[in-house]
Tab-separated table of C-alpha atoms in Angstrom:
chain	number	residue	atom	x	y	z
A	1	MET	CA	97.177	145.508	39.082
A	2	ALA	CA	93.917	147.726	37.784
A	3	PRO	CA	91.267	145.613	35.871
A	4	ASP	CA	92.170	147.096	32.652
A	5	ASP	CA	95.552	145.936	32.844
A	6	ALA	CA	94.499	142.666	33.619
A	7	GLY	CA	92.875	142.386	30.022
A	8	GLN	CA	89.501	140.803	31.261
A	9	GLY	CA	89.445	142.809	34.562
A	10	THR	CA	88.175	139.605	36.621
A	11	PRO	CA	90.364	137.890	39.385
A	12	GLY	CA	93.079	135.366	38.005
A	13	THR	CA	92.320	136.569	34.836
A	14	LEU	CA	94.865	134.743	32.343
A	15	ARG	CA	95.392	136.730	29.530
A	16	GLY	CA	95.716	134.708	26.291
A	17	THR	CA	93.795	131.946	24.131
A	18	SER	CA	93.307	128.312	24.603
A	19	ALA	CA	96.684	127.680	22.770
A	20	ARG	CA	98.610	129.817	24.534
A	21	GLU	CA	96.952	127.731	27.976
A	22	ALA	CA	98.099	124.625	26.397
A	23	ARG	CA	101.747	125.826	25.427
A	24	VAL	CA	102.319	127.419	28.910
A	25	HIS	CA	101.200	124.079	30.558
A	26	ASP	CA	103.840	122.018	28.421
A	27	GLN	CA	106.261	124.351	28.936
A	28	GLY	CA	105.954	124.621	32.973
A	29	ARG	CA	106.292	127.559	35.296
A	30	GLY	CA	109.453	128.972	33.986
A	31	GLY	CA	108.091	129.564	30.763
A	32	ALA	CA	104.952	130.769	32.094
A	33	ARG	CA	106.663	133.480	33.994
A	34	ARG	CA	108.948	134.833	31.302
A	35	GLY	CA	106.153	136.961	30.341
A	36	SER	CA	106.292	140.472	29.655
A	37	GLY	CA	104.763	141.405	32.755
A	38	GLY	CA	101.660	143.619	31.408
A	39	GLY	CA	102.746	144.549	27.741
A	40	GLY	CA	101.260	141.527	26.200
A	41	GLY	CA	104.484	139.370	26.525
A	42	GLY	CA	107.218	138.317	24.293
A	43	LEU	CA	106.831	135.625	21.651
A	44	VAL	CA	106.971	131.878	21.858
A	45	GLY	CA	107.371	129.481	19.358
A	46	GLY	CA	109.984	128.303	16.615
A	47	GLY	CA	108.951	128.040	12.823
A	48	GLY	CA	105.181	128.033	13.752
A	49	PRO	CA	102.818	130.541	14.421
A	50	GLN	CA	104.058	132.547	17.310
A	51	VAL	CA	101.963	133.054	20.450
A	52	PRO	CA	102.457	135.744	22.928
A	53	GLU	CA	103.319	133.938	26.252
A	54	ALA	CA	100.607	133.917	28.802
A	55	ASP	CA	100.843	136.094	32.182
A	56	PHE	CA	99.249	135.043	35.108
A	57	ARG	CA	98.375	137.529	37.398
A	58	SER	CA	95.466	138.247	39.797
A	59	TYR	CA	93.323	141.392	40.354
A	60	TYR	CA	95.463	144.078	41.921
A	61	GLY	CA	98.455	141.276	42.059
A	62	ARG	CA	96.815	139.622	45.223
A	63	PRO	CA	96.693	135.652	45.224
A	64	ILE	CA	93.274	133.915	44.149
A	65	LEU	CA	93.608	131.723	47.048
A	66	LYS	CA	94.247	132.658	50.625
A	67	ALA	CA	97.283	130.629	51.911
A	68	PRO	CA	96.823	128.745	54.997
A	69	VAL	CA	97.583	130.194	58.177
A	70	TRP	CA	98.707	126.750	59.554
A	71	GLU	CA	102.229	126.824	60.875
A	72	TRP	CA	104.848	124.031	61.591
A	73	ASP	CA	102.677	122.885	64.445
A	74	ILE	CA	100.112	121.254	61.708
A	75	PRO	CA	102.538	118.734	59.744
A	76	ALA	CA	104.107	118.009	63.155
A	77	TYR	CA	100.487	116.792	64.129
A	78	LEU	CA	100.068	115.204	61.030
A	79	PHE	CA	103.306	113.182	61.580
A	80	THR	CA	102.475	112.466	65.148
A	81	GLY	CA	98.846	111.094	64.264
A	82	GLY	CA	100.444	108.939	61.731
A	83	LEU	CA	103.140	107.174	64.121
A	84	ALA	CA	100.485	106.658	66.860
A	85	GLY	CA	98.030	104.680	64.347
A	86	GLY	CA	101.291	102.583	63.019
A	87	SER	CA	102.345	101.883	66.641
A	88	SER	CA	98.952	100.611	67.525
A	89	LEU	CA	98.508	98.204	64.688
A	90	LEU	CA	101.958	96.792	65.312
A	91	ALA	CA	101.118	96.527	69.105
A	92	ALA	CA	98.251	94.914	68.294
A	93	GLY	CA	100.191	92.177	66.224
A	94	ALA	CA	102.742	91.900	68.731
A	95	SER	CA	100.200	90.970	71.477
A	96	VAL	CA	98.707	88.311	69.381
A	97	THR	CA	101.818	86.728	68.494
A	98	GLY	CA	103.298	86.951	72.186
A	99	ARG	CA	105.978	89.687	71.804
A	100	ASP	CA	105.757	91.400	74.908
A	101	ASP	CA	108.807	93.718	74.607
A	102	LEU	CA	107.507	94.923	70.936
A	103	ARG	CA	104.254	95.389	72.350
A	104	ARG	CA	105.457	97.485	75.207
A	105	ALA	CA	107.461	99.736	73.094
A	106	THR	CA	104.651	100.287	70.212
A	107	ARG	CA	101.832	100.801	73.056
A	108	SER	CA	104.189	103.483	74.352
A	109	ALA	CA	105.064	105.202	71.172
A	110	ALA	CA	101.152	105.391	70.327
A	111	LEU	CA	100.555	107.360	73.735
A	112	VAL	CA	103.429	109.439	72.725
A	113	GLY	CA	102.400	110.031	69.243
A	114	ILE	CA	98.615	110.608	70.168
A	115	GLY	CA	99.575	113.048	73.196
A	116	ALA	CA	101.959	115.161	70.800
A	117	SER	CA	99.443	115.050	68.145
A	118	THR	CA	96.808	116.784	70.087
A	119	TYR	CA	99.195	119.160	71.804
A	120	PHE	CA	99.870	120.368	68.340
A	121	LEU	CA	96.189	120.729	67.324
A	122	ILE	CA	95.473	122.221	70.582
A	123	ASN	CA	98.399	124.471	69.890
A	124	ASP	CA	97.078	125.352	66.214
A	125	LEU	CA	93.688	126.350	67.724
A	126	GLY	CA	94.977	128.978	69.945
A	127	ARG	CA	92.888	127.882	72.920
A	128	PRO	CA	91.888	124.228	74.332
A	129	GLU	CA	88.153	124.946	74.586
A	130	ARG	CA	88.037	125.168	71.021
A	131	PHE	CA	88.989	121.589	70.830
A	132	TYR	CA	85.895	120.970	73.616
A	133	ASN	CA	83.755	123.225	71.374
A	134	MET	CA	84.464	120.730	68.328
A	135	LEU	CA	83.146	117.811	70.327
A	136	ARG	CA	79.732	119.494	70.803
A	137	ILE	CA	78.526	118.454	67.295
A	138	VAL	CA	79.091	115.567	64.835
A	139	ARG	CA	79.295	116.605	61.424
A	140	VAL	CA	79.876	113.662	58.987
A	141	THR	CA	80.642	115.789	56.159
A	142	SER	CA	83.466	117.900	58.130
A	143	PRO	CA	86.714	116.121	57.867
A	144	MET	CA	87.758	118.358	60.783
A	145	SER	CA	84.737	117.209	63.055
A	146	VAL	CA	85.167	113.732	62.081
A	147	GLY	CA	88.851	113.945	63.076
A	148	THR	CA	88.230	115.387	66.374
A	149	TRP	CA	86.040	112.384	67.280
A	150	ILE	CA	88.416	110.217	65.675
A	151	LEU	CA	91.133	111.510	68.410
A	152	SER	CA	88.838	111.603	70.886
A	153	VAL	CA	88.102	107.649	70.667
A	154	TYR	CA	91.670	106.553	70.000
A	155	GLY	CA	93.311	108.510	72.850
A	156	PRO	CA	91.930	107.047	75.564
A	157	ALA	CA	92.085	103.755	74.211
A	158	ALA	CA	95.699	104.013	73.499
A	159	GLY	CA	96.274	105.363	76.895
A	160	ALA	CA	94.477	102.821	78.474
A	161	ALA	CA	96.529	100.237	76.422
A	162	ALA	CA	99.782	101.455	77.479
A	163	ALA	CA	98.884	102.532	81.044
A	164	ALA	CA	98.200	98.513	81.290
A	165	GLU	CA	102.047	97.842	80.707
A	166	LEU	CA	102.684	99.408	84.285
A	167	ALA	CA	100.491	96.552	85.829
A	168	PRO	CA	103.431	94.823	87.099
A	169	LEU	CA	104.603	97.582	89.150
A	170	LEU	CA	101.394	97.385	91.200
A	171	PRO	CA	101.163	95.614	94.325
A	172	GLU	CA	99.596	92.091	94.463
A	173	ARG	CA	97.093	92.468	97.062
A	174	GLY	CA	94.293	95.048	97.734
A	175	VAL	CA	92.486	97.588	95.561
A	176	LEU	CA	95.815	98.099	93.325
A	177	GLY	CA	96.140	94.091	93.282
A	178	LEU	CA	92.544	94.101	91.751
A	179	ALA	CA	93.919	96.557	89.210
A	180	ARG	CA	96.719	94.888	88.708
A	181	ARG	CA	94.968	91.631	87.942
A	182	LEU	CA	92.380	93.503	85.647
A	183	ALA	CA	95.204	95.391	83.659
A	184	GLY	CA	95.948	92.714	81.372
A	185	PRO	CA	92.664	92.112	79.824
A	186	VAL	CA	91.679	95.944	79.937
A	187	GLY	CA	94.691	97.010	78.171
A	188	SER	CA	94.247	93.815	75.630
A	189	LEU	CA	90.610	95.221	74.899
A	190	ALA	CA	91.844	99.049	74.795
A	191	GLY	CA	95.001	97.771	72.591
A	192	TRP	CA	92.427	96.058	70.122
A	193	ALA	CA	89.973	99.243	70.159
A	194	ALA	CA	93.264	101.650	69.263
A	195	ALA	CA	94.089	99.343	66.563
A	196	ALA	CA	90.760	99.129	65.050
A	197	THR	CA	90.766	103.312	65.123
A	198	ALA	CA	94.280	103.375	64.012
A	199	PRO	CA	93.672	103.445	60.317
A	200	ALA	CA	91.189	106.177	60.228
A	201	LEU	CA	93.421	108.164	62.790
A	202	ALA	CA	96.383	107.791	59.869
A	203	THR	CA	94.797	108.646	56.920
A	204	TYR	CA	91.793	111.226	57.777
A	205	THR	CA	94.303	113.819	57.928
A	206	ALA	CA	94.918	113.389	54.126
A	207	VAL	CA	91.283	113.863	53.516
A	208	LEU	CA	91.150	116.984	55.714
A	209	LEU	CA	94.116	118.527	53.370
A	210	ALA	CA	92.281	117.149	50.347
A	211	ASP	CA	89.098	118.922	51.216
A	212	THR	CA	90.762	122.630	51.244
A	213	ALA	CA	90.921	124.640	48.098
A	214	ALA	CA	94.757	124.291	47.968
A	215	PRO	CA	95.169	122.795	44.526
A	216	ALA	CA	97.895	120.611	45.134
A	217	TRP	CA	96.031	118.930	47.933
A	218	HIS	CA	92.868	118.835	46.449
A	219	ASP	CA	93.725	117.208	43.149
A	220	ALA	CA	95.789	114.667	45.104
A	221	HIS	CA	92.779	113.451	47.175
A	222	ARG	CA	92.479	110.087	45.747
A	223	LEU	CA	96.575	109.437	46.426
A	224	LEU	CA	97.261	111.503	49.438
A	225	PRO	CA	95.338	108.719	51.873
A	226	PHE	CA	97.850	106.196	50.812
A	227	VAL	CA	100.996	108.575	51.031
A	228	PHE	CA	99.879	109.029	54.752
A	229	GLY	CA	98.959	105.562	55.085
A	230	GLY	CA	101.988	104.089	53.891
A	231	SER	CA	104.164	106.793	56.026
A	232	ALA	CA	102.469	105.545	59.139
A	233	LEU	CA	102.933	102.149	58.826
A	234	ALA	CA	106.770	102.858	57.736
A	235	SER	CA	107.000	105.293	61.246
A	236	GLY	CA	105.017	102.627	63.128
A	237	GLY	CA	107.752	100.150	62.162
A	238	GLY	CA	110.518	102.441	62.418
A	239	VAL	CA	109.595	102.320	66.060
A	240	GLY	CA	109.705	98.696	66.366
A	241	MET	CA	112.905	97.997	64.891
A	242	LEU	CA	114.264	101.118	67.171
A	243	ALA	CA	113.102	100.018	70.393
A	244	ALA	CA	112.333	96.358	70.462
A	245	PRO	CA	114.938	93.544	70.481
A	246	LEU	CA	116.197	91.893	67.285
A	247	ALA	CA	114.277	88.712	68.071
A	248	GLN	CA	111.035	90.554	68.335
A	249	ALA	CA	111.495	93.180	65.568
A	250	GLY	CA	110.724	90.840	62.703
A	251	PRO	CA	106.885	92.410	62.109
A	252	ALA	CA	108.190	95.662	62.617
A	253	ARG	CA	110.741	95.204	59.614
A	254	ARG	CA	107.933	93.939	57.495
A	255	MET	CA	105.607	96.373	58.370
A	256	ALA	CA	108.064	99.122	57.594
A	257	VAL	CA	109.161	97.408	54.456
A	258	ALA	CA	105.515	97.554	53.091
A	259	GLY	CA	104.624	100.800	54.425
A	260	ALA	CA	107.703	102.491	52.865
A	261	ALA	CA	106.638	100.683	49.282
A	262	VAL	CA	103.305	102.265	49.338
A	263	GLU	CA	104.555	105.546	50.490
A	264	LEU	CA	107.246	105.855	47.614
A	265	VAL	CA	104.924	104.665	45.143
A	266	ALA	CA	102.058	107.132	46.214
A	267	GLU	CA	104.399	109.919	46.083
A	268	ARG	CA	105.577	109.122	42.867
A	269	LEU	CA	102.312	109.264	41.487
A	270	VAL	CA	101.432	112.716	43.348
A	271	GLU	CA	104.528	114.212	41.805
A	272	THR	CA	103.822	113.070	38.357
A	273	ARG	CA	100.099	112.266	37.640
A	274	LEU	CA	98.330	115.373	38.573
A	275	GLY	CA	99.140	117.587	35.784
A	276	LEU	CA	100.213	121.023	36.755
A	277	SER	CA	99.275	120.362	40.450
A	278	SER	CA	102.420	118.111	40.641
A	279	GLU	CA	104.568	120.847	39.847
A	280	ALA	CA	103.800	122.224	43.346
A	281	PHE	CA	105.595	119.289	44.582
A	282	HIS	CA	108.544	120.233	42.874
A	283	GLU	CA	108.921	123.829	44.245
A	284	ASP	CA	111.978	124.308	46.227
A	285	ALA	CA	110.988	123.860	49.786
A	286	PRO	CA	108.771	120.681	49.567
A	287	ARG	CA	111.076	119.213	46.673
A	288	ARG	CA	114.056	119.387	49.244
A	289	LYS	CA	111.758	117.860	52.040
A	290	LEU	CA	110.251	115.162	49.529
A	291	ARG	CA	114.075	114.105	48.196
A	292	ALA	CA	115.319	113.714	51.864
A	293	SER	CA	112.208	111.761	52.883
A	294	GLN	CA	112.581	109.153	49.868
A	295	ALA	CA	116.522	108.756	50.549
A	296	LEU	CA	115.938	108.239	54.339
A	297	THR	CA	112.998	105.875	53.464
A	298	VAL	CA	114.692	104.156	51.059
A	299	ALA	CA	117.671	103.780	53.065
A	300	GLY	CA	115.500	102.674	56.403
A	301	ALA	CA	113.999	100.109	54.101
A	302	VAL	CA	116.874	98.663	52.790
A	303	GLY	CA	118.239	98.560	56.222
A	304	ALA	CA	115.228	96.631	57.540
A	305	VAL	CA	115.782	94.023	55.066
A	306	LEU	CA	119.830	93.478	55.757
A	307	GLY	CA	120.049	94.697	59.175
A	308	ARG	CA	118.085	91.819	60.563
A	309	ARG	CA	121.212	90.676	62.415
A	310	SER	CA	122.453	93.817	63.729
A	311	ARG	CA	121.028	95.888	66.498
A	312	VAL	CA	122.840	99.043	65.473
A	313	VAL	CA	121.735	98.956	61.857
A	314	SER	CA	118.459	97.982	62.723
A	315	ALA	CA	117.961	101.188	65.015
A	316	LEU	CA	119.560	103.411	62.673
A	317	SER	CA	117.051	102.093	59.920
A	318	GLY	CA	114.258	102.626	62.077
A	319	LEU	CA	115.555	106.278	62.767
A	320	ALA	CA	116.117	106.903	59.115
A	321	LEU	CA	112.378	105.656	58.613
A	322	LEU	CA	111.127	108.083	61.449
A	323	SER	CA	112.723	111.057	59.964
A	324	GLY	CA	111.648	110.070	56.294
A	325	SER	CA	107.705	109.977	57.310
A	326	ALA	CA	108.214	113.195	59.273
A	327	LEU	CA	109.784	114.899	56.150
A	328	THR	CA	107.259	113.440	53.950
A	329	ARG	CA	104.279	115.354	55.962
A	330	PHE	CA	106.415	118.499	55.894
A	331	GLY	CA	106.856	118.233	52.109
A	332	VAL	CA	103.183	117.559	51.600
A	333	PHE	CA	102.064	120.514	53.535
A	334	ASP	CA	104.795	123.169	51.858
A	335	ALA	CA	103.432	121.803	48.363
A	336	GLY	CA	100.217	122.439	49.186
A	337	VAL	CA	100.896	126.320	50.719
A	338	ALA	CA	103.086	126.875	47.593
A	339	SER	CA	99.835	125.968	45.115
A	340	THR	CA	97.805	128.732	46.827
A	341	LYS	CA	100.439	131.572	46.043
A	342	ASP	CA	100.673	130.875	42.195
A	343	PRO	CA	97.513	131.881	40.165
A	344	ARG	CA	98.151	129.490	37.530
A	345	TYR	CA	97.211	126.736	39.629
A	346	VAL	CA	93.925	127.609	40.069
A	347	VAL	CA	93.598	129.636	36.561
A	348	VAL	CA	94.881	126.625	34.100
A	349	PRO	CA	92.835	123.801	35.580
A	350	GLN	CA	89.612	125.732	35.833
A	351	ARG	CA	90.154	126.603	32.119
A	352	GLU	CA	90.859	123.266	31.019
A	353	ARG	CA	87.899	121.769	33.001
A	354	VAL	CA	85.415	124.703	31.129
A	355	ARG	CA	86.966	123.639	27.702
A	356	ARG	CA	85.997	119.837	28.544
A	357	GLY	CA	82.508	121.040	29.420
A	358	GLU	CA	82.864	119.904	33.209
A	359	PRO	CA	82.169	122.072	36.279
A	360	VAL	CA	84.832	124.279	37.077
A	361	ARG	CA	84.980	123.122	40.615
A	362	ALA	CA	86.221	119.146	40.307
């Protein structure tokens, strides 16, 4: 669209007055897009003053924000990192309470999760040396730099804790016998190191998303860590319910229910309390994933409470929680991408902040 056609001749121009914006904000996207495409728009309003509908278009019809180039491996990276963090927390609890089967299962899950997470991250970077290059500096103001170091601290600790579970397979004498005797204390120490890093691992990706310009992610910066943290606990509990015997799965069930509650409440707030940015979570692609995620998470939590005496119900509930956690990350990811493709997610909040006398950049 040429500058003259855009009315103001600037990127992201919103044609209309403040009253128009307020009305469009109330009517939502559907109303906003019923505009006349450059001719000034049709008229809205009943008995009161009739106001032309706003027409949200940007310079030459190009999006104001560049959509993320990330693909499916990034939401997969978000999920597997959370799974690893939740599993390590549960493994530490199992170690303290003497639940050996639960500890072995969750330490193994943590290793698989962090291995997959690292793979997805490197796959997105394109070349492994880029991951190494990020370790050459420490920038506390960069979520990516901090996250890389969290991965680098957590990964070896989770790996050592999981490897210690193989100690009984070693011979009792010789050098390997010495390794067998040291594996227990070393594994315990590594398990605690992994558990100490796990909360940061499970939630730093929320900061990573919120630090971008994508309106849906940025405006949810106070709630996304709770969504991701709750999701991590639910998935870690799901692993415990899926892999540990019923007699040892009690902590896993409790952690899964608590995590599911936090995740569902935080998700609800994200979908309803962010003003216009909440609408991005109701776009087709994220809405389908988030609804499926919520249904699976509720089903998994109910199964965790009611299926305490059934191995099958416990396993199915754990699987539902894992699937729900994965869909949550994919739904949140899709919402952020969707919010970069519609100019109104940028224009309307900016003008509202200007009207309130606040900085344009929140």
